[in-house]
PDB file of C-alpha atoms in Angstrom:
ATOM      1  CA  MET A   1      29.692  57.265 -67.166  1.00  0.00           C
ATOM      2  CA  LYS A   2      31.287  53.823 -66.734  1.00  0.00           C
ATOM      3  CA  PHE A   3      31.314  54.341 -62.985  1.00  0.00           C
ATOM      4  CA  LEU A   4      27.575  55.167 -62.980  1.00  0.00           C
ATOM      5  CA  ASN A   5      26.750  52.098 -65.079  1.00  0.00           C
ATOM      6  CA  LEU A   6      28.835  49.891 -62.809  1.00  0.00           C
ATOM      7  CA  PHE A   7      27.196  51.372 -59.717  1.00  0.00           C
ATOM      8  CA  LEU A   8      23.678  50.813 -61.144  1.00  0.00           C
ATOM      9  CA  PHE A   9      24.533  47.252 -62.166  1.00  0.00           C
ATOM     10  CA  LEU A  10      25.910  46.366 -58.730  1.00  0.00           C
ATOM     11  CA  THR A  11      22.957  47.968 -56.962  1.00  0.00           C
ATOM     12  CA  ILE A  12      20.368  46.115 -59.046  1.00  0.00           C
ATOM     13  CA  TYR A  13      22.315  42.849 -58.829  1.00  0.00           C
ATOM     14  CA  SER A  14      22.589  43.038 -55.041  1.00  0.00           C
ATOM     15  CA  PHE A  15      18.844  43.656 -54.629  1.00  0.00           C
ATOM     16  CA  THR A  16      17.882  40.766 -56.887  1.00  0.00           C
ATOM     17  CA  SER A  17      20.363  38.321 -55.415  1.00  0.00           C
ATOM     18  CA  PHE A  18      19.444  39.124 -51.800  1.00  0.00           C
ATOM     19  CA  GLY A  19      15.744  38.786 -52.666  1.00  0.00           C
ATOM     20  CA  GLN A  20      16.348  35.321 -54.082  1.00  0.00           C
ATOM     21  CA  GLU A  21      18.313  34.358 -51.002  1.00  0.00           C
ATOM     22  CA  LYS A  22      15.404  35.318 -48.747  1.00  0.00           C
ATOM     23  CA  SER A  23      12.862  33.381 -50.795  1.00  0.00           C
ATOM     24  CA  THR A  24      15.186  30.357 -50.882  1.00  0.00           C
ATOM     25  CA  GLU A  25      15.541  30.495 -47.086  1.00  0.00           C
ATOM     26  CA  LEU A  26      11.774  30.782 -46.679  1.00  0.00           C
ATOM     27  CA  LYS A  27      11.209  27.822 -49.019  1.00  0.00           C
ATOM     28  CA  ARG A  28      13.719  25.790 -46.998  1.00  0.00           C
ATOM     29  CA  GLN A  29      11.924  26.629 -43.733  1.00  0.00           C
ATOM     30  CA  ILE A  30       8.536  25.743 -45.213  1.00  0.00           C
ATOM     31  CA  ASN A  31       9.886  22.437 -46.581  1.00  0.00           C
ATOM     32  CA  GLU A  32      11.345  21.565 -43.162  1.00  0.00           C
ATOM     33  CA  ILE A  33       8.012  22.276 -41.478  1.00  0.00           C
ATOM     34  CA  GLU A  34       6.049  20.278 -44.062  1.00  0.00           C
ATOM     35  CA  ASN A  35       8.444  17.319 -43.702  1.00  0.00           C
ATOM     36  CA  TYR A  36       8.031  17.470 -39.927  1.00  0.00           C
ATOM     37  CA  ILE A  37       4.220  17.433 -40.334  1.00  0.00           C
ATOM     38  CA  LYS A  38       4.444  14.393 -42.619  1.00  0.00           C
ATOM     39  CA  LEU A  39       6.611  12.644 -40.020  1.00  0.00           C
ATOM     40  CA  ILE A  40       4.052  13.255 -37.260  1.00  0.00           C
ATOM     41  CA  ASP A  41       1.135  12.162 -39.447  1.00  0.00           C
ATOM     42  CA  SER A  42       2.926   9.028 -40.643  1.00  0.00           C
ATOM     43  CA  ASN A  43       3.844   7.739 -37.141  1.00  0.00           C
ATOM     44  CA  PRO A  44       0.844   8.363 -34.845  1.00  0.00           C
ATOM     45  CA  GLN A  45       1.078   4.893 -33.259  1.00  0.00           C
ATOM     46  CA  LYS A  46       4.336   5.847 -31.484  1.00  0.00           C
ATOM     47  CA  ASN A  47       2.427   8.418 -29.436  1.00  0.00           C
ATOM     48  CA  ARG A  48      -0.843   8.561 -27.533  1.00  0.00           C
ATOM     49  CA  GLU A  49      -3.965  10.306 -28.779  1.00  0.00           C
ATOM     50  CA  GLU A  50      -6.679  11.815 -26.606  1.00  0.00           C
ATOM     51  CA  HIS A  51     -10.177  12.651 -27.798  1.00  0.00           C
ATOM     52  CA  ASP A  52     -12.879  15.002 -26.515  1.00  0.00           C
ATOM     53  CA  SER A  53     -16.197  16.189 -27.957  1.00  0.00           C
ATOM     54  CA  LYS A  54     -19.107  18.273 -26.693  1.00  0.00           C
ATOM     55  CA  LYS A  55     -22.245  20.039 -27.790  1.00  0.00           C
ATOM     56  CA  ILE A  56     -22.069  23.815 -27.664  1.00  0.00           C
ATOM     57  CA  LYS A  57     -24.935  25.527 -25.891  1.00  0.00           C
ATOM     58  CA  ASN A  58     -25.741  28.678 -27.761  1.00  0.00           C
ATOM     59  CA  ILE A  59     -28.078  31.627 -27.251  1.00  0.00           C
ATOM     60  CA  GLU A  60     -29.023  31.522 -30.933  1.00  0.00           C
ATOM     61  CA  ARG A  61     -30.237  27.928 -30.428  1.00  0.00           C
ATOM     62  CA  GLU A  62     -28.107  26.642 -33.256  1.00  0.00           C
ATOM     63  CA  GLU A  63     -27.191  22.997 -33.155  1.00  0.00           C
ATOM     64  CA  ARG A  64     -23.439  23.137 -32.858  1.00  0.00           C
ATOM     65  CA  SER A  65     -20.822  20.769 -31.528  1.00  0.00           C
ATOM     66  CA  TRP A  66     -17.088  20.271 -31.590  1.00  0.00           C
ATOM     67  CA  GLU A  67     -14.580  17.459 -31.401  1.00  0.00           C
ATOM     68  CA  ALA A  68     -10.854  17.507 -30.816  1.00  0.00           C
ATOM     69  CA  TYR A  69      -8.001  15.031 -31.023  1.00  0.00           C
ATOM     70  CA  CYS A  70      -4.682  15.653 -29.354  1.00  0.00           C
ATOM     71  CA  LEU A  71      -1.629  13.570 -30.207  1.00  0.00           C
ATOM     72  CA  LYS A  72       0.963  13.754 -27.432  1.00  0.00           C
ATOM     73  CA  GLU A  73       4.513  12.483 -27.163  1.00  0.00           C
ATOM     74  CA  ASN A  74       4.885   9.402 -25.009  1.00  0.00           C
ATOM     75  CA  LYS A  75       8.275  10.388 -23.635  1.00  0.00           C
ATOM     76  CA  GLU A  76       7.604  14.099 -23.062  1.00  0.00           C
ATOM     77  CA  GLY A  77       4.347  13.717 -21.153  1.00  0.00           C
ATOM     78  CA  ASN A  78       1.969  16.587 -21.777  1.00  0.00           C
ATOM     79  CA  LYS A  79       3.585  18.247 -24.787  1.00  0.00           C
ATOM     80  CA  PRO A  80       1.287  18.033 -27.809  1.00  0.00           C
ATOM     81  CA  LEU A  81       2.551  17.101 -31.257  1.00  0.00           C
ATOM     82  CA  ARG A  82      -0.720  17.663 -33.087  1.00  0.00           C
ATOM     83  CA  ILE A  83      -4.174  18.954 -32.204  1.00  0.00           C
ATOM     84  CA  LYS A  84      -7.076  18.531 -34.621  1.00  0.00           C
ATOM     85  CA  TYR A  85     -10.136  20.576 -33.714  1.00  0.00           C
ATOM     86  CA  LYS A  86     -13.391  20.626 -35.666  1.00  0.00           C
ATOM     87  CA  GLU A  87     -16.533  22.645 -34.999  1.00  0.00           C
ATOM     88  CA  PHE A  88     -19.811  21.697 -36.659  1.00  0.00           C
ATOM     89  CA  GLY A  89     -22.491  24.352 -37.208  1.00  0.00           C
ATOM     90  CA  PRO A  90     -25.650  24.630 -39.304  1.00  0.00           C
ATOM     91  CA  LYS A  91     -24.034  26.877 -41.947  1.00  0.00           C
ATOM     92  CA  LYS A  92     -20.404  25.825 -41.929  1.00  0.00           C
ATOM     93  CA  THR A  93     -17.839  23.455 -40.500  1.00  0.00           C
ATOM     94  CA  THR A  94     -14.553  24.892 -39.314  1.00  0.00           C
ATOM     95  CA  SER A  95     -11.392  23.018 -38.478  1.00  0.00           C
ATOM     96  CA  LEU A  96      -8.088  24.003 -36.964  1.00  0.00           C
ATOM     97  CA  ASN A  97      -5.064  21.708 -37.155  1.00  0.00           C
ATOM     98  CA  LEU A  98      -2.113  22.676 -34.986  1.00  0.00           C
ATOM     99  CA  TYR A  99       1.358  21.104 -35.034  1.00  0.00           C
ATOM    100  CA  TYR A 100       4.012  21.502 -32.356  1.00  0.00           C
ATOM    101  CA  GLN A 101       7.696  20.783 -31.958  1.00  0.00           C
ATOM    102  CA  LYS A 102       9.126  20.730 -28.437  1.00  0.00           C
ATOM    103  CA  GLY A 103       6.009  22.484 -27.148  1.00  0.00           C
ATOM    104  CA  GLU A 104       6.195  25.373 -29.652  1.00  0.00           C
ATOM    105  CA  ILE A 105       3.759  25.833 -32.518  1.00  0.00           C
ATOM    106  CA  VAL A 106       5.288  25.240 -35.966  1.00  0.00           C
ATOM    107  CA  PHE A 107       2.235  25.014 -38.227  1.00  0.00           C
ATOM    108  CA  ALA A 108      -1.482  25.790 -38.201  1.00  0.00           C
ATOM    109  CA  GLU A 109      -4.150  25.184 -40.802  1.00  0.00           C
ATOM    110  CA  TYR A 110      -7.559  26.832 -40.525  1.00  0.00           C
ATOM    111  CA  MET A 111     -10.343  25.647 -42.842  1.00  0.00           C
ATOM    112  CA  GLU A 112     -13.965  26.640 -43.369  1.00  0.00           C
ATOM    113  CA  LYS A 113     -16.368  24.489 -45.345  1.00  0.00           C
ATOM    114  CA  GLN A 114     -19.558  26.280 -46.361  1.00  0.00           C
ATOM    115  CA  LYS A 115     -22.566  23.937 -46.464  1.00  0.00           C
ATOM    116  CA  LYS A 116     -24.709  26.025 -48.827  1.00  0.00           C
ATOM    117  CA  LYS A 117     -22.102  27.201 -51.326  1.00  0.00           C
ATOM    118  CA  ASN A 118     -21.487  23.797 -52.962  1.00  0.00           C
ATOM    119  CA  GLY A 119     -19.186  22.791 -50.117  1.00  0.00           C
ATOM    120  CA  THR A 120     -16.701  25.583 -50.788  1.00  0.00           C
ATOM    121  CA  ILE A 121     -13.539  25.113 -48.735  1.00  0.00           C
ATOM    122  CA  LEU A 122     -11.434  28.093 -47.702  1.00  0.00           C
ATOM    123  CA  LYS A 123      -7.992  27.690 -46.084  1.00  0.00           C
ATOM    124  CA  THR A 124      -5.399  29.746 -44.278  1.00  0.00           C
ATOM    125  CA  LEU A 125      -1.980  28.235 -43.514  1.00  0.00           C
ATOM    126  CA  PHE A 126       0.430  29.567 -40.891  1.00  0.00           C
ATOM    127  CA  TYR A 127       4.117  28.573 -40.736  1.00  0.00           C
ATOM    128  CA  PHE A 128       6.144  29.329 -37.614  1.00  0.00           C
ATOM    129  CA  GLN A 129       9.783  29.208 -36.567  1.00  0.00           C
ATOM    130  CA  LYS A 130      10.138  29.103 -32.764  1.00  0.00           C
ATOM    131  CA  SER A 131       6.503  30.286 -32.400  1.00  0.00           C
ATOM    132  CA  ILE A 132       7.170  33.332 -34.614  1.00  0.00           C
ATOM    133  CA  LEU A 133       5.168  33.604 -37.835  1.00  0.00           C
ATOM    134  CA  VAL A 134       7.381  33.289 -40.927  1.00  0.00           C
ATOM    135  CA  TYR A 135       4.735  32.802 -43.621  1.00  0.00           C
ATOM    136  CA  LYS A 136       0.957  32.929 -44.000  1.00  0.00           C
ATOM    137  CA  THR A 137      -1.244  32.002 -46.943  1.00  0.00           C
ATOM    138  CA  GLU A 138      -4.620  33.639 -47.128  1.00  0.00           C
ATOM    139  CA  GLU A 139      -7.647  33.329 -49.349  1.00  0.00           C
ATOM    140  CA  GLU A 140      -9.469  36.475 -50.337  1.00  0.00           C
ATOM    141  CA  ASN A 141     -12.853  35.449 -48.884  1.00  0.00           C
ATOM    142  CA  LEU A 142     -11.445  34.170 -45.588  1.00  0.00           C
ATOM    143  CA  LYS A 143     -10.127  36.475 -42.919  1.00  0.00           C
ATOM    144  CA  PHE A 144      -8.598  34.529 -40.041  1.00  0.00           C
ATOM    145  CA  SER A 145      -5.985  36.524 -38.169  1.00  0.00           C
ATOM    146  CA  LEU A 146      -2.978  35.519 -36.131  1.00  0.00           C
ATOM    147  CA  SER A 147      -4.616  36.806 -32.938  1.00  0.00           C
ATOM    148  CA  GLU A 148      -7.711  34.659 -33.638  1.00  0.00           C
ATOM    149  CA  LEU A 149      -5.423  31.685 -34.147  1.00  0.00           C
ATOM    150  CA  PHE A 150      -3.693  32.191 -30.793  1.00  0.00           C
ATOM    151  CA  ASP A 151      -7.031  32.767 -29.017  1.00  0.00           C
ATOM    152  CA  ASN A 152      -8.428  29.533 -30.450  1.00  0.00           C
ATOM    153  CA  GLU A 153      -5.220  27.653 -29.693  1.00  0.00           C
ATOM    154  CA  LYS A 154      -5.351  28.724 -26.056  1.00  0.00           C
ATOM    155  CA  MET A 155      -8.994  27.638 -25.757  1.00  0.00           C
ATOM    156  CA  ILE A 156      -8.379  24.281 -27.441  1.00  0.00           C
ATOM    157  CA  LYS A 157      -5.238  23.483 -25.407  1.00  0.00           C
ATOM    158  CA  ALA A 158      -7.274  24.036 -22.228  1.00  0.00           C
ATOM    159  CA  TYR A 159      -9.336  20.934 -23.096  1.00  0.00           C
ATOM    160  CA  PHE A 160      -6.247  18.761 -22.865  1.00  0.00           C
TER     161      PHE A 160
END
């Protein structure tokens, strides 16, 4: 009986302690990424920023346009640090903010702002480690997948 109790205790303890270790590691990774984002946003003058904007011709004849800003490292040449993309439509405005470290994506934020629903803002955040997704937040009413993110990223990077 003592052996069974000891076995159950050790089993439960190992599951709970390993679970805490994983969440602590994830929190550390997220904090590192967020600190890196703050560093990029706080020192944009050290780098060069490019801008592009265009109207989107659409079959539905909606008045739509987009604008994008790309912050690139001065010393690395064409490697982006941050890309801010915004698309304006009659019903909603969407934005996609992408952050890079050494040419690899580390963070993405997708936002939708509904014009009719009292300016409701929906967000999805993506955290990456070496371009591999480690964490994603998601709101119930917003479905923006990882494949959509990579498709949009590829399209946006082509502008710069």
